[in-house]
Coordinates of C-alpha atoms in Angstrom, one line a residue:
Chain X
M1 CA 74.1 -30.7 87.5
T2 CA 73.5 -27.0 87.3
L3 CA 73.0 -24.4 84.5
D4 CA 76.6 -23.4 84.7
D5 CA 77.7 -27.1 84.3
I6 CA 75.5 -27.2 81.1
L7 CA 77.0 -24.0 79.7
Q8 CA 80.6 -25.1 80.4
D9 CA 80.0 -28.4 78.7
I10 CA 78.4 -26.6 75.7
Y11 CA 81.4 -24.3 75.4
A12 CA 83.9 -27.1 75.6
L13 CA 82.0 -29.3 73.1
E14 CA 81.6 -26.4 70.6
A15 CA 85.4 -25.8 70.7
E16 CA 86.1 -29.4 70.0
M17 CA 83.4 -29.5 67.2
R18 CA 84.8 -26.3 65.6
A19 CA 88.2 -28.1 65.4
Y20 CA 86.6 -31.0 63.4
E21 CA 84.5 -28.6 61.3
R22 CA 87.7 -26.7 60.2
K23 CA 89.5 -30.0 59.5
Y24 CA 86.7 -31.7 57.5
G25 CA 85.1 -28.4 56.0
V26 CA 81.4 -29.0 57.0
L27 CA 79.3 -28.1 60.0
S28 CA 78.7 -30.7 62.6
E29 CA 75.0 -31.0 61.7
T30 CA 76.0 -32.0 58.1
F31 CA 78.5 -34.5 59.4
Y32 CA 76.1 -36.0 61.9
E33 CA 73.5 -36.5 59.2
S34 CA 76.0 -38.7 57.4
Y35 CA 77.0 -40.5 60.6
M36 CA 73.4 -41.3 61.6
K37 CA 72.8 -42.8 58.2
G38 CA 75.6 -45.2 59.0
E39 CA 77.9 -44.0 56.3
E40 CA 81.5 -45.0 56.9
P41 CA 84.4 -42.6 56.6
P42 CA 86.1 -42.6 53.2
D43 CA 89.5 -42.8 54.9
E44 CA 90.1 -45.4 57.7
A45 CA 92.3 -42.9 59.3
W46 CA 89.2 -40.8 60.0
V47 CA 87.4 -43.4 62.1
R48 CA 88.7 -42.1 65.4
D49 CA 87.9 -38.5 64.6
W50 CA 84.4 -39.3 63.4
T51 CA 83.7 -41.3 66.5
A52 CA 84.8 -38.5 68.7
W53 CA 83.0 -35.8 66.6
A54 CA 79.7 -37.7 66.5
S55 CA 79.7 -38.4 70.2
A56 CA 80.7 -34.7 71.0
Y57 CA 77.7 -33.5 68.8
K58 CA 75.3 -36.0 70.5
I59 CA 76.1 -34.8 73.9
W60 CA 76.0 -31.1 72.7
L61 CA 72.5 -31.8 71.4
R62 CA 71.5 -33.2 74.8
R63 CA 73.1 -30.2 76.7
R64 CA 71.3 -27.8 74.4
E65 CA 68.0 -29.5 75.2
Q66 CA 68.8 -29.4 79.0
Y67 CA 69.6 -25.7 78.5
Q68 CA 66.4 -25.0 76.7
T69 CA 64.3 -26.8 79.3
T70 CA 66.0 -25.0 82.2
I71 CA 65.7 -21.6 80.6
E72 CA 61.9 -22.2 79.9
S73 CA 61.4 -23.1 83.5
L74 CA 63.3 -20.0 84.7
R75 CA 61.3 -17.8 82.3
A76 CA 58.1 -19.3 83.7
N77 CA 59.0 -17.8 87.1
T78 CA 60.0 -14.4 86.0
R79 CA 58.2 -11.6 84.4
T80 CA 60.7 -10.8 81.7
I81 CA 63.9 -12.3 80.1
A82 CA 65.9 -9.4 81.5
E83 CA 64.7 -10.3 85.0
M84 CA 65.7 -13.9 84.4
I85 CA 69.1 -12.8 83.2
A86 CA 69.5 -10.7 86.3
K87 CA 69.1 -14.0 88.2
T88 CA 71.5 -16.0 86.1
A89 CA 74.1 -13.2 86.2
R90 CA 74.4 -13.7 90.0
H91 CA 76.0 -17.1 89.1
E92 CA 74.4 -18.8 91.9
P93 CA 73.9 -22.6 91.2
I94 CA 70.6 -23.2 89.3
S95 CA 69.7 -26.8 89.1
I96 CA 68.6 -28.0 85.6
S97 CA 65.1 -29.1 85.1
A98 CA 64.5 -32.8 84.4
Chain C
M1 CA 73.5 -51.3 83.1
S2 CA 76.9 -49.7 83.4
P3 CA 78.9 -51.2 86.3
F4 CA 80.6 -47.8 87.0
Q5 CA 78.8 -45.2 89.0
S6 CA 81.4 -42.5 88.6
L7 CA 84.3 -41.4 86.5
R8 CA 86.6 -42.1 89.5
E9 CA 85.4 -45.8 89.7
Y10 CA 86.1 -46.1 85.9
E11 CA 89.7 -44.6 86.3
L12 CA 90.5 -47.0 89.1
F13 CA 89.4 -49.9 86.8
V14 CA 91.3 -48.7 83.8
Y15 CA 94.5 -47.9 85.6
S16 CA 94.5 -51.2 87.3
L17 CA 94.0 -53.4 84.2
P18 CA 97.6 -54.5 84.0
D19 CA 97.6 -55.6 87.6
Q20 CA 94.3 -57.5 87.1
F21 CA 95.3 -59.1 83.8
P22 CA 98.9 -60.3 83.7
R23 CA 98.6 -61.0 80.0
I24 CA 98.6 -57.2 79.3
V25 CA 102.2 -56.4 78.5
R26 CA 101.6 -52.6 78.7
S27 CA 98.7 -50.1 78.7
T28 CA 98.9 -46.5 77.6
L29 CA 95.2 -45.9 78.3
V30 CA 94.4 -42.4 79.8
V31 CA 91.1 -41.1 81.1
A32 CA 90.8 -37.4 80.6
Q33 CA 87.9 -35.2 81.8
R34 CA 87.1 -32.8 79.0
G35 CA 84.0 -31.1 80.5
R36 CA 82.1 -30.9 83.7
Y37 CA 80.1 -34.1 82.8
Y38 CA 82.0 -35.8 80.0
A39 CA 85.4 -37.4 79.5
E40 CA 87.4 -39.4 77.0
L41 CA 89.4 -42.7 77.3
A42 CA 92.1 -43.2 74.7
G43 CA 95.3 -45.2 74.3
E44 CA 96.5 -48.7 73.6
V45 CA 96.6 -52.0 75.4
L46 CA 99.6 -54.2 74.3
F47 CA 99.4 -58.0 74.4
P48 CA 101.9 -60.6 73.7
D49 CA 103.0 -61.4 70.1
G50 CA 102.6 -57.8 69.1
Y51 CA 98.8 -57.6 69.3
R52 CA 97.6 -54.0 70.1
L53 CA 94.1 -52.9 71.1
N54 CA 93.6 -49.3 70.2
V55 CA 90.8 -47.8 72.2
Y56 CA 88.8 -44.6 72.2
E57 CA 85.7 -43.9 74.3
R58 CA 83.5 -40.9 74.9
L59 CA 82.0 -41.0 78.4
S60 CA 79.4 -39.1 80.1
W61 CA 77.5 -39.2 83.4
D62 CA 74.7 -36.7 83.4
A63 CA 72.9 -37.9 86.6
G64 CA 74.2 -41.3 87.5
P65 CA 76.2 -44.1 86.0
L66 CA 78.8 -43.7 83.4
T67 CA 77.5 -44.0 79.7
I68 CA 79.6 -44.7 76.8
E69 CA 78.4 -42.1 74.1
G70 CA 80.7 -43.4 71.4
Y71 CA 83.6 -45.7 71.0
S72 CA 86.2 -47.1 68.6
Y73 CA 88.2 -50.2 69.2
E74 CA 90.8 -51.6 66.8
V75 CA 92.9 -54.7 67.0
W76 CA 96.3 -54.5 65.2
R77 CA 99.4 -56.7 65.1
G78 CA 102.7 -55.2 64.2
S79 CA 103.8 -51.7 63.9
D80 CA 102.0 -48.7 62.3
D81 CA 104.4 -48.6 59.4
G82 CA 103.2 -51.2 56.9
V83 CA 102.7 -54.4 58.9
E84 CA 99.3 -55.8 58.2
A85 CA 96.6 -55.6 60.7
E86 CA 95.6 -59.0 62.1
G87 CA 92.0 -60.0 61.8
K88 CA 89.7 -63.0 62.0
R89 CA 92.4 -65.3 60.8
S90 CA 93.7 -65.4 64.3
G91 CA 92.1 -67.8 66.7
Q92 CA 92.9 -65.4 69.5
L93 CA 91.1 -62.5 67.7
N94 CA 88.2 -64.8 66.7
G95 CA 87.7 -65.3 70.4
I96 CA 87.4 -61.6 70.9
F97 CA 85.1 -61.2 67.8
I98 CA 82.7 -63.8 68.8
I99 CA 82.3 -63.1 72.5
C100 CA 82.4 -59.4 72.1
Q101 CA 80.4 -59.3 69.0
W102 CA 82.7 -56.9 67.2
Q103 CA 82.1 -56.0 63.6
S104 CA 84.8 -56.7 61.1
D105 CA 85.5 -55.1 57.8
G106 CA 88.0 -57.7 56.9
S107 CA 91.3 -57.4 58.5
R108 CA 90.5 -54.5 60.8
F109 CA 87.8 -54.4 63.5
I110 CA 85.9 -51.2 63.5
S111 CA 82.9 -50.8 65.8
R112 CA 80.8 -47.8 66.7
S113 CA 77.5 -47.3 68.3
S114 CA 75.5 -44.8 70.3
T115 CA 75.1 -47.0 73.2
I116 CA 76.6 -50.2 74.5
W117 CA 76.3 -51.8 77.9
V118 CA 79.0 -54.4 77.7
S119 CA 81.0 -54.6 80.8
R120 CA 84.6 -53.5 80.3
R121 CA 85.6 -56.2 82.7
A122 CA 83.8 -58.9 80.6
R123 CA 85.5 -57.7 77.5
I124 CA 89.0 -57.7 79.0
N125 CA 88.2 -61.2 80.4
C126 CA 87.4 -62.6 77.1
I127 CA 90.7 -61.3 75.7
S128 CA 92.5 -63.0 78.6
E129 CA 90.6 -66.2 78.1
S130 CA 91.2 -66.4 74.5
D131 CA 94.8 -65.8 75.1
N132 CA 95.2 -69.2 76.9

């Protein structure tokens, strides 16, 4: 898995989450708080959406964490952020940090 | 532990279900890769007497075996337009309920969780066995 893989997953997940946010009128973090409390959807027809939304958000959280860890690692090996970006802009595969 | 080491393995399993289990009348299950490292499984598995298993799964495989990040399974009998969903009154569905430990809110099975490690093969087996 590379930094580019992480970014592509983040973009795709965010597009999916935006669709649910527009449909249900709240940001994903608000919805996820409800989901994590075990609250059931008021409408049975929402079950499938809520499952998909929650799991998308869950993976998104993990990808963000993987992104942050990788960026921190890259920054530790470069003098400035601009120098780090010069490296990522080359779009060469950058393995994510464990 | 997930028995599937890759999305490809899981696809092969999902698409061969009707061949492995003759009691399945029809399957519309489709695995769709949505990102670099995640995918969805969605569709229905149809059984005799009008039973339908509606399936949704979100899958990921960060650095190894497939993980189910979230899922929804519903068992219905009849059409979408007003026929009651079958529930625990059915011995057949009781078999599924007991063996697979599904939750029930009455007539409809709804289950969700952040992680499960139940073999898909075992689950389908239990449906097949309770069918007999």
